[in-house]
Coordinates of C-alpha atoms in Angstrom, one line a residue:
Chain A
X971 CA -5.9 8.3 33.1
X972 CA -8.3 5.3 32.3
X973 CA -8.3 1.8 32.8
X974 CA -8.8 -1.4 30.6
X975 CA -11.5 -4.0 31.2
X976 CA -12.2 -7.2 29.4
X977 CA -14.4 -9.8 30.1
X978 CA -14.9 -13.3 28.8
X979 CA -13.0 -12.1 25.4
X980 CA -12.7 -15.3 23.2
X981 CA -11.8 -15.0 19.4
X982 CA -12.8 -17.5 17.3
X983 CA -11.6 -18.5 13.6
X984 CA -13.5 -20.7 11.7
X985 CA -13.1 -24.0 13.7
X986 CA -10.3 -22.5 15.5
X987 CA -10.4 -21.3 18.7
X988 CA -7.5 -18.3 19.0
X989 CA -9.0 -16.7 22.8
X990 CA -11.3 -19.0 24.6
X991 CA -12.3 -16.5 27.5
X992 CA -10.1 -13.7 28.8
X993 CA -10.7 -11.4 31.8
X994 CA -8.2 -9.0 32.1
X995 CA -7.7 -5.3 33.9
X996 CA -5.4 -2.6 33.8
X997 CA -5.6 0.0 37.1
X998 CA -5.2 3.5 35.7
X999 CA -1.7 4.3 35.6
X1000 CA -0.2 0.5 36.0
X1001 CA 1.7 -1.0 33.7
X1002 CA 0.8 -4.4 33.1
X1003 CA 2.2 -7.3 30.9
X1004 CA 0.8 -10.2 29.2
X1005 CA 3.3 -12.7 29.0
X1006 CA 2.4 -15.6 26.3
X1007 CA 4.5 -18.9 24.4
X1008 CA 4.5 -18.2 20.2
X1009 CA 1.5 -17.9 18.6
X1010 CA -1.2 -18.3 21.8
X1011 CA -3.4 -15.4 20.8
X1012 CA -1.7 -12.7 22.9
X1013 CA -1.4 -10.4 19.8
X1014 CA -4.8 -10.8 19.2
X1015 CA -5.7 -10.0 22.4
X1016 CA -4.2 -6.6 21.9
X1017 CA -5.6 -5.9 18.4
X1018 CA -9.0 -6.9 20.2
X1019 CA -8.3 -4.1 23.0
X1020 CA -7.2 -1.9 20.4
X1021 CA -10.7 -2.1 18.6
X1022 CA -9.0 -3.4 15.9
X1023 CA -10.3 -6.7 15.5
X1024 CA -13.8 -7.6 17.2
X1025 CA -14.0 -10.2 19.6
X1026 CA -16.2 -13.3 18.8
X1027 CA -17.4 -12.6 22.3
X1028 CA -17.1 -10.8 25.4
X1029 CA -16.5 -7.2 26.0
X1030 CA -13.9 -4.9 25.9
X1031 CA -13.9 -1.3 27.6
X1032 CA -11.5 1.3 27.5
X1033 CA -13.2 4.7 28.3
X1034 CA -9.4 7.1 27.4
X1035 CA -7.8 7.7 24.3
X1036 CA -5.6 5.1 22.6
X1037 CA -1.9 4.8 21.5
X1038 CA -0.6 1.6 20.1
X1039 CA 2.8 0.6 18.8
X1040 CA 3.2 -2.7 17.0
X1041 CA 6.2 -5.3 16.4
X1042 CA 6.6 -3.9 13.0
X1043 CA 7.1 -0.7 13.1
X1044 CA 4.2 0.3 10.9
X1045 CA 5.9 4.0 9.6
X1046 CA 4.5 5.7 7.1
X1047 CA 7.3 5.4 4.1
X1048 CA 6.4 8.4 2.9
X1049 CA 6.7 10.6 5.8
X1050 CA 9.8 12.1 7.9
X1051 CA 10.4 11.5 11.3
X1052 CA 8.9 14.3 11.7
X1053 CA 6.2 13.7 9.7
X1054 CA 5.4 10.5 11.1
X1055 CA 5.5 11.9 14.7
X1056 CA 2.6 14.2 13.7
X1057 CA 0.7 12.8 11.5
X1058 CA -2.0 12.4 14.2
X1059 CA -2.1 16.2 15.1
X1060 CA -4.0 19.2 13.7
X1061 CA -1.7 21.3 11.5
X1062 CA -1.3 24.1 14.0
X1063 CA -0.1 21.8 16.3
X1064 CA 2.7 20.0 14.3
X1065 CA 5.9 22.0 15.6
X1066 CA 5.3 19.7 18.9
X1067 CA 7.0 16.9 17.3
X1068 CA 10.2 18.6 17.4
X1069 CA 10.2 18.1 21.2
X1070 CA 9.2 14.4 21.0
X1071 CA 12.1 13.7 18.4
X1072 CA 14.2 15.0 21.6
X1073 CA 12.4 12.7 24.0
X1074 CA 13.1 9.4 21.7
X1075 CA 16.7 10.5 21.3
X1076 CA 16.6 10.6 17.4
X1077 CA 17.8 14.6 17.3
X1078 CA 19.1 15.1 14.3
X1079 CA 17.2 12.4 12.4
X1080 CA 14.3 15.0 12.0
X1081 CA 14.3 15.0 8.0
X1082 CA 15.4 11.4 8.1
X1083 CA 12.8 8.5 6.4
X1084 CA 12.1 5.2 7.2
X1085 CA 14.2 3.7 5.1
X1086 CA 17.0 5.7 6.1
X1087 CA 16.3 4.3 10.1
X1088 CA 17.5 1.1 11.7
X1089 CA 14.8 -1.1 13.3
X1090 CA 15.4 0.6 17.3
X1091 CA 15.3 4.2 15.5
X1092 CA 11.9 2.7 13.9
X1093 CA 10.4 1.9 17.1
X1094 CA 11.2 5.1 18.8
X1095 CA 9.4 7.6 16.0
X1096 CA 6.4 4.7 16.8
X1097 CA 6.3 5.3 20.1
X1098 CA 6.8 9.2 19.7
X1099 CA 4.1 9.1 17.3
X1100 CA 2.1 7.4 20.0
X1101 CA 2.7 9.1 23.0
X1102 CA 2.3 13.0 21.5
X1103 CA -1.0 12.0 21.5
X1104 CA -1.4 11.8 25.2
X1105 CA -2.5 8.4 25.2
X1106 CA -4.6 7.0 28.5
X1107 CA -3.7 3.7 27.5
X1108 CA -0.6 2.8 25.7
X1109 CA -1.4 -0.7 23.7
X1110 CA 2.5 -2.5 23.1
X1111 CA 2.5 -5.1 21.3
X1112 CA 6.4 -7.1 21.4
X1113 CA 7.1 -3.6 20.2
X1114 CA 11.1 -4.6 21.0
X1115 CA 11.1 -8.5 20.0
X1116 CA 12.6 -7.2 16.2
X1117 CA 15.6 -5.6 17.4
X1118 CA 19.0 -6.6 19.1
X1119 CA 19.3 -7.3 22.7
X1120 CA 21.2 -4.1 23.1
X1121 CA 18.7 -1.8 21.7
X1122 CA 16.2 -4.0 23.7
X1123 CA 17.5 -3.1 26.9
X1124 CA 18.5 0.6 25.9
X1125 CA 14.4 0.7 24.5
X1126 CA 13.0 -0.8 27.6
X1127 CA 14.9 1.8 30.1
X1128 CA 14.1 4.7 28.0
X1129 CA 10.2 3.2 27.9
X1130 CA 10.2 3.3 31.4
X1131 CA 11.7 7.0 32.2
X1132 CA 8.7 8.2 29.9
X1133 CA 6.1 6.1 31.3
X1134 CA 7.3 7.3 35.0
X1135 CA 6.8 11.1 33.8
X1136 CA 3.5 10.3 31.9
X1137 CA 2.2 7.3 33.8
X1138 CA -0.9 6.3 31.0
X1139 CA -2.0 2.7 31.7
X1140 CA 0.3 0.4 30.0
X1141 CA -0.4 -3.0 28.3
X1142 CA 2.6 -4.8 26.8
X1143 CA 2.8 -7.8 25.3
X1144 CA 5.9 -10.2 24.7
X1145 CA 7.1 -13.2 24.9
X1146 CA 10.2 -12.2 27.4
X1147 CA 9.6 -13.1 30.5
X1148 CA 12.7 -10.9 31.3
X1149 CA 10.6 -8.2 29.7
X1150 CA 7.8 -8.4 31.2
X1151 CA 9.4 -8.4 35.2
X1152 CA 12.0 -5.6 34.0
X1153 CA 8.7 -3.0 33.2
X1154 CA 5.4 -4.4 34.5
X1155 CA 3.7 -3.8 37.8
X1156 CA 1.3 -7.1 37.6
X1157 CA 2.1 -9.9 35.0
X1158 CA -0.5 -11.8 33.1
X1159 CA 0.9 -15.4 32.3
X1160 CA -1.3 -17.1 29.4
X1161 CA -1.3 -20.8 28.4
X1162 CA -0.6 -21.9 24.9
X1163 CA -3.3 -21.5 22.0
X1164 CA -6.2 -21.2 22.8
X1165 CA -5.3 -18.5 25.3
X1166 CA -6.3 -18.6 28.7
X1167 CA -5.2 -16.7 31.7
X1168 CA -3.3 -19.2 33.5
X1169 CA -2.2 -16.7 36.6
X1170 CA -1.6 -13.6 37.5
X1171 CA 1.6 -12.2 39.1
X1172 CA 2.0 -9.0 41.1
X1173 CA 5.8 -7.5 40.6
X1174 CA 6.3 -6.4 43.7
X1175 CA 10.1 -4.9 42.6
X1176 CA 10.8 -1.5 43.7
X1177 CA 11.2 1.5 41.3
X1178 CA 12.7 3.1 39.5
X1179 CA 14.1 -0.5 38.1
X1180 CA 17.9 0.2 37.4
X1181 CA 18.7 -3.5 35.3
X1182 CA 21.7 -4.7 37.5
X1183 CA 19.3 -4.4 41.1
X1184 CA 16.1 -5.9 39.0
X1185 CA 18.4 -8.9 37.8
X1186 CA 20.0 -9.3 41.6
X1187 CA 16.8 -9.4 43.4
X1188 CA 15.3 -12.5 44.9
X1189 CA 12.0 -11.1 44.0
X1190 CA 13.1 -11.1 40.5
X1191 CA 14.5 -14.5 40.4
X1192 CA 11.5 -16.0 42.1
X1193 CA 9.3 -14.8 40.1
X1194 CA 11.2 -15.7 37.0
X1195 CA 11.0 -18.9 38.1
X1196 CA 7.2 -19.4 38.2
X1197 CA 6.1 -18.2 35.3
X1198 CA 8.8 -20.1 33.5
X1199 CA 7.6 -23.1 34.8
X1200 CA 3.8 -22.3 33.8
X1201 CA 5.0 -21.3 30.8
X1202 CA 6.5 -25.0 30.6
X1203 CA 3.5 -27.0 32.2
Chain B
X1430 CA 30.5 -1.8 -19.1
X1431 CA 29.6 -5.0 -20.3
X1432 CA 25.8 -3.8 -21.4
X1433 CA 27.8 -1.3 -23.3
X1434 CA 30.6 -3.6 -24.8
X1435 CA 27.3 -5.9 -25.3
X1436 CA 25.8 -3.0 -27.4
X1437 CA 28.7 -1.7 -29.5
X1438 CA 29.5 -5.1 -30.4
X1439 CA 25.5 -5.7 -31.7
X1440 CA 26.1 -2.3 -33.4
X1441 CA 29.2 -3.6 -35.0
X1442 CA 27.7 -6.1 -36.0
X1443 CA 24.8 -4.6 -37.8
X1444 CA 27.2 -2.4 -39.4
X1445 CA 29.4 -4.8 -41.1
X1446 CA 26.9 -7.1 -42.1
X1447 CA 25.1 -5.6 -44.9
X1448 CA 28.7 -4.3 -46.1
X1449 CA 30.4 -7.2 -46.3
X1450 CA 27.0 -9.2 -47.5
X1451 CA 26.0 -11.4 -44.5
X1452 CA 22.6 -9.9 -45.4
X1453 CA 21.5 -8.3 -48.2
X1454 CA 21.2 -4.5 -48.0
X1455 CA 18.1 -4.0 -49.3
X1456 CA 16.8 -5.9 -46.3
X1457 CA 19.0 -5.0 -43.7
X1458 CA 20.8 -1.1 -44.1
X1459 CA 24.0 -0.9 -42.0
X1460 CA 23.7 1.5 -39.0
X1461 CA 25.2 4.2 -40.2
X1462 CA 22.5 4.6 -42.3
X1463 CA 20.4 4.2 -40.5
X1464 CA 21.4 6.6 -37.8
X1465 CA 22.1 9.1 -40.5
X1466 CA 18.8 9.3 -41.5
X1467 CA 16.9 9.0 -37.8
X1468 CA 19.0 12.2 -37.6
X1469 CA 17.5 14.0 -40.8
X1470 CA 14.0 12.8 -40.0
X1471 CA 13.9 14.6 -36.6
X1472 CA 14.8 17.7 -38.6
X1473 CA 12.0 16.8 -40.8
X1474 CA 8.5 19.1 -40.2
X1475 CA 6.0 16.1 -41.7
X1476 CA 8.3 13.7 -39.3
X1477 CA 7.9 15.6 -36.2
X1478 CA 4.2 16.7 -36.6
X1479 CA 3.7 12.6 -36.8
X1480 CA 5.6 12.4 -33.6
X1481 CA 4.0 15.1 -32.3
X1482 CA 0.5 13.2 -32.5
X1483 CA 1.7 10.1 -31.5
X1484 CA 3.3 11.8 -28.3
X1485 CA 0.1 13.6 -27.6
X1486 CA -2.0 9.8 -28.0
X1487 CA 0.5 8.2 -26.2
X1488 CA 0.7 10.7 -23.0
X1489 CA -3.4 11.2 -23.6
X1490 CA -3.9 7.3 -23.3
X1491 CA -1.3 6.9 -20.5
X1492 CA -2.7 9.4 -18.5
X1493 CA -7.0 8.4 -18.7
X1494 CA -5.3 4.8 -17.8
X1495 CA -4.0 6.2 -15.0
X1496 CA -7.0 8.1 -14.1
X1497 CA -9.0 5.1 -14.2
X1498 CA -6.7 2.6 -13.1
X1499 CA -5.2 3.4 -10.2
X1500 CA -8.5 4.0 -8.1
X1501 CA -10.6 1.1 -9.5
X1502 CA -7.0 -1.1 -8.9
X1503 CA -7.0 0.3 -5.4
X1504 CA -11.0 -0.1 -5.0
X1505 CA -10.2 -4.2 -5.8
X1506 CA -8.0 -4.5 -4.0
X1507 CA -9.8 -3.3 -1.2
X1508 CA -12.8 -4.9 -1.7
X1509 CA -13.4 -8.4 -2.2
X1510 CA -16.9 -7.4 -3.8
X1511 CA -15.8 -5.5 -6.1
X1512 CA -12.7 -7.4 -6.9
X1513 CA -15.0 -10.7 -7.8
X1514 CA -17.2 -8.0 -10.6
X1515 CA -14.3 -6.7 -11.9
X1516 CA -11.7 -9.5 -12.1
X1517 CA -13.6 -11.7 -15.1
X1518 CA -13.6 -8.3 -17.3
X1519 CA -9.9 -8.3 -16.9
X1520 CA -8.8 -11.6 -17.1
X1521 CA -11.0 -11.9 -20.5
X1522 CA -9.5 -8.4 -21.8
X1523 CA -6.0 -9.9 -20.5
X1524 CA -5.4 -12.2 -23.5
X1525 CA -7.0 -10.3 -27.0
X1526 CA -5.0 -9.2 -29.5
X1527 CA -4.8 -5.3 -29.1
X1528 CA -5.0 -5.0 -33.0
X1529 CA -7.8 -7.5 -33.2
X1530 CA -9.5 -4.8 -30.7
X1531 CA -8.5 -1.5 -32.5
X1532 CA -10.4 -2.4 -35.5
X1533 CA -13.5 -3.4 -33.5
X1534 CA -12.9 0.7 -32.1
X1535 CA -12.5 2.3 -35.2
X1536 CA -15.7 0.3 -36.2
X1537 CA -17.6 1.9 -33.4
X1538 CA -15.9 5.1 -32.9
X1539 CA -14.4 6.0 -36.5
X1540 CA -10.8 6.1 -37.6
X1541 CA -10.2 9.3 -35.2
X1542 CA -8.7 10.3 -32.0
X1543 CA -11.2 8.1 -29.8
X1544 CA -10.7 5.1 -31.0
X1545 CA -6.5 5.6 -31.4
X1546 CA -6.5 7.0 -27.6
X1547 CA -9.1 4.3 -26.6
X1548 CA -7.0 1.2 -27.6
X1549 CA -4.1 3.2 -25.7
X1550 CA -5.9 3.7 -22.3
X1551 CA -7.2 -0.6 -22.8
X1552 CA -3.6 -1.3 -23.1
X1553 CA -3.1 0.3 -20.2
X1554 CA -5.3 -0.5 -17.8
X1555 CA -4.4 -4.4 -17.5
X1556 CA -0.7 -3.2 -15.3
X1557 CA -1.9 -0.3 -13.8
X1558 CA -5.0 -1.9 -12.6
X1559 CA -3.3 -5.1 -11.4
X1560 CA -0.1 -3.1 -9.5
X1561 CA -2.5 -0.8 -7.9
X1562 CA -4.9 -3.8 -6.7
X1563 CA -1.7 -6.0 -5.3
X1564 CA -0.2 -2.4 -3.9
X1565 CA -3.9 -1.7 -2.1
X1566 CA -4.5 -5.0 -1.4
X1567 CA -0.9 -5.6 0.2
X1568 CA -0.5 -2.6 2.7
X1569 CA 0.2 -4.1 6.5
X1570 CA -3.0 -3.8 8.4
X1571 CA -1.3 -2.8 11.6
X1572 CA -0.2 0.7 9.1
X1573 CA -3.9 1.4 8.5
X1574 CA -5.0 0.5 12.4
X1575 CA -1.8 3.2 13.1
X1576 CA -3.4 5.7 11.1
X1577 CA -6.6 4.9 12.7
X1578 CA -5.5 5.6 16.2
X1579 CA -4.1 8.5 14.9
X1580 CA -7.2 9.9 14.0
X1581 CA -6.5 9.7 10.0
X1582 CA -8.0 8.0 6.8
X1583 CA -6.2 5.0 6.2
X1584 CA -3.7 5.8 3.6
X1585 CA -3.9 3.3 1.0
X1586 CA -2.8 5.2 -2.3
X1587 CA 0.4 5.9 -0.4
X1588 CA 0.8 2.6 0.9
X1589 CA 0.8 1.4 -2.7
X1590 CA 2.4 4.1 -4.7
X1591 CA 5.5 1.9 -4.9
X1592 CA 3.8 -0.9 -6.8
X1593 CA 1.5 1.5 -8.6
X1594 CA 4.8 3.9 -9.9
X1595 CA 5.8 0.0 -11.3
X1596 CA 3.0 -0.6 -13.2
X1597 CA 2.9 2.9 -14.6
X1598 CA 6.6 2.3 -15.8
X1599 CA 4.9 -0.9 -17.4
X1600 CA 2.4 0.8 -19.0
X1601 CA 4.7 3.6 -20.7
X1602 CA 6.3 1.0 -22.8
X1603 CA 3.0 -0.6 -23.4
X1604 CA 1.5 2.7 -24.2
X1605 CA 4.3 3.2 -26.8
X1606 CA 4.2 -0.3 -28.4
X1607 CA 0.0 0.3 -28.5
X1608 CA 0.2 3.6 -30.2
X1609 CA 2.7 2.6 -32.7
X1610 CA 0.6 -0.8 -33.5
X1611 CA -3.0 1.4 -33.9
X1612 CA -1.0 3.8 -36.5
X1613 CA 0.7 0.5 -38.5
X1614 CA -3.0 -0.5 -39.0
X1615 CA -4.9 2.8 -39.0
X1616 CA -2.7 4.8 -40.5
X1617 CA -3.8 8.3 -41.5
X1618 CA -1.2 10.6 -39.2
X1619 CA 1.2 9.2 -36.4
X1620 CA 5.3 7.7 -36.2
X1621 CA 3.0 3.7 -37.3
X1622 CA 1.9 5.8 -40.5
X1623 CA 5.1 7.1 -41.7
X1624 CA 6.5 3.9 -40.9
X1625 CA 3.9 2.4 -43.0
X1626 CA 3.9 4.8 -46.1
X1627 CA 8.6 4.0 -46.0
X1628 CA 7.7 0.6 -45.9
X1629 CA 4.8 1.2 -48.8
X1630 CA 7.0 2.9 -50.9
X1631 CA 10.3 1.0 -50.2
X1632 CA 12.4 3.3 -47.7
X1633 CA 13.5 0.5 -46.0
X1634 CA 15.9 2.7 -44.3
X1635 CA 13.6 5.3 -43.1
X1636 CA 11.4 2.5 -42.1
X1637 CA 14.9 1.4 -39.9
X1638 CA 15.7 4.8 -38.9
X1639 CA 11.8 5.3 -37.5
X1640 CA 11.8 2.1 -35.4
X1641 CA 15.5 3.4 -34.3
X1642 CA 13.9 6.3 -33.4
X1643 CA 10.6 4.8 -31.5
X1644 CA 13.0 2.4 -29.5
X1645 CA 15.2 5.4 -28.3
X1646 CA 12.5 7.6 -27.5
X1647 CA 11.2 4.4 -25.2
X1648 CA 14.5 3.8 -23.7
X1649 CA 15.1 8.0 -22.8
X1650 CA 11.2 8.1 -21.4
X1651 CA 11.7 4.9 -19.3
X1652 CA 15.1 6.6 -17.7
X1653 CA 13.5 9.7 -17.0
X1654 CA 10.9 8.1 -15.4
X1655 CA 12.8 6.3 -13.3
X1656 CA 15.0 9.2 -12.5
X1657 CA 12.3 11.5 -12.0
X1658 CA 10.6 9.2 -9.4
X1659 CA 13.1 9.1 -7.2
X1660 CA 14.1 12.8 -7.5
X1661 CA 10.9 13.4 -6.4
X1662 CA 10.2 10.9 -4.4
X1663 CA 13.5 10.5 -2.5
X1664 CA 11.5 8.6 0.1
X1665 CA 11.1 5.2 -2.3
X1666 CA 12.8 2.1 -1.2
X1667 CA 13.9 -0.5 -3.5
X1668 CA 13.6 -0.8 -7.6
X1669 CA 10.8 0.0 -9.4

């Protein structure tokens, strides 16, 4: 498993500043939020992890191999579940996805397309599709912020009984703070655009989280407090 | 039900009016004429062998358009470069008279086959081009960074095929409208030629039943197009 690094990441557009100078850093194996108000550059943070967009400056490493699911589901139309699941694997190797249709609980669904799926069913062939590839790092970006609050908390669980078995070095991004205490190990607060690290929290709640102990904890509700309040400052 | 209460009505209409003298005949035959002889002209060999050609200019056109069309469409819309060389040809072929531009082919290539099957595929281009650039130029980046992490070739044809299928259906009707249009002027063999040579010599009803004909042929390949897409593509959200 492999870790993330950036340093001094800033992102600039034009006159306007998006990132002005990130360091961040994922152990390998943690699972580690960036928590962010609307719009501060969080998202482009990822895509910058990702390789997706280059930085304007700093540097970025992540040695492993890269899975990445997005707030839009980003399926290919065109495909089955199944199809989607393995587009990224050799043909010989495609009768895996059966198995990972099983570990997102779509069984059944198998022949089903994207247009046939709500937007939780969505998600899970994205993160299937992700995770047969035996990520090192799993990029997330508000990958649950498009779907109700009952498939949110149904998603996060299941997220977390996979990562548990597989533990790849996590990096999720959202604008919950509830989310990002529920899964994360450390939590990344950032200021409003441009982004800048404004702390960095340690979650020290035990695991495995079960949702009714997470919410009860003092740890919990401390913490909930702080980075609500430097999310306000 | 109402488009077809809509229709039988306009067919009524057409009917009566000639017979009762709301038009003269000679100018306007009532339908049943008119339908009777569409009828006896698709039993008729000259007839069909006219069809026949203008089928095979039609589909020949159609098809180079799409052969052309859809990559250089796609290639705009994927680069900006390219988009800026190609964009001034188009707007600039956009707005000329396809008939002005037929004779200017048949004055370069001759009254045959290359010049009728060269105004078709110009036709063409214009909506097959523009769908496929918007379709190319309109898939969600975070679909081709997916594919990317995936290991795969970013998938753009497929991305667009919905708005490229739409401008294909487009370009059917335009390819029919063309074809007929190059024949009116042309002449020498096609459905516009026999059209011409009724008209020429007075059959004002053939020259109905033909147009009859044309229009249905349109309307039958347009619904089989749109059924046959999403037969075989069950996959496709949303209308064409």
């Amino acid at each position: 498993m492999a870790e993330i690094e950036a340093r001094g990441v800033r992102k600039v557009y034009g006159d306007l500043v998006a990132i002005d100078g990130l360091d961040f850093a994922a152990g390998s194996g943690e699972l580690v939020s960036i928590v962010g108000p609307s719009g501060c550059g969080k998202s482009t943070f990822l895509h910058i992890v990702g390789g997706f967009v280059e930085p304007s400056a700093g540097t970025v490493s992540v040695p492993g191999r890269l899975g990445i699911v997005f707030q839009e589901p980003a399926l290919f139309a065109w495909k089955t579940v199944l199809g989607n699941i393995a587009y990224g694997l050799p043909r010989r190797e495609r009768a895996r996805a059966v198995r990972y249709v099983e570990l997102v609980k779509l069984g059944g669904f198998e022949r089903a397309y994207p247009k046939e799926l709500s937007g939780g069913m969505k998600q899970r062939v994205a993160l299937a599709r992700s995770l047969i590839m035996d990520p090192d790092v799993l990029l997330m970006d508000e990958p649950f912020a498009a779907v109700d609050a009952q498939t949110r908390s149904t998603l996060q669980a299941e997220l977390l009984q996979i990562w548990e078995r597989a533990r790849m070095t996590v990096l999720f991004v959202t604008h919950s703070v509830d989310e990002a205490l529920f899964l994360a190990d450390r939590v990344y607060v950032l200021s409003q655009r441009p982004a800048r690290v404004k702390e960095v929290l340690e979650v020290g709640l035990p695991r495995p989280r079960e949702r009714e102990q997470v919410l009860a904890d003092p740890i919990y509700r401390d913490l909930h407090a702080r980075i609500w309040s430097l999310l306000e400052a | 039900m109402l488009g077809a209460l809509a229709v039988a009505l306009l067919l009524g209409v057409w009917e009566l009016a000639p017979r009762v003298g709301w038009v003269r005949e000679q100018s306007v035959p009532p339908f049943s004429d008119v339908a009777r002889e569409a009828a006896s002209l698709l039993g008729r060999p000259e007839f069909l062998s006219d069809l026949a050609s203008s089928g095979a200019r039609w589909a020949a056109g159609f098809a180079v358009a799409v052969l052309i069309g859809v990559p250089l469409g796609a290639w705009m819309g994927r680069s900006r470069r390219v988009r800026r060389i190609v964009d001034p040809l188009l707007a600039l072929g956009y707005p000329v008279p396809k008939a002005a531009l037929i004779l200017l082919f048949v004055l370069w290539f001759g009254a045959g086959n290359v010049a009728r099957v060269g105004i078709v595929v110009t036709g063409c281009l214009i909506p097959i081009v523009i769908s496929a650039m918007h379709g190319a130029a309109g898939v969600a980046p975070e679909l081709l960074w997916a594919a990317r992490s995936l290991g795969r070739r970013p998938p753009i044809l497929q991305a667009a095929l919905p708005q490229i299928l739409s401008g294909a259906r487009i370009a059917i009707a335009v390819a029919i409208f063309t074809v007929l249009a190059s024949e009116l002027l042309i002449r020498g063999s096609g459905v516009g030629a026999y059209m011409f040579d009724a008209l020429d010599n007075g059959q004002t009803v053939t020259v109905f039943a033909v147009a009859a004909i044309v229009a249905g042929l349109g309307f039958a390949l347009d619904a089989a197009y749109v059924l046959g897409v999403r037969r075989a593509l069950p996959w496709l959200e949303g209308e064409l």
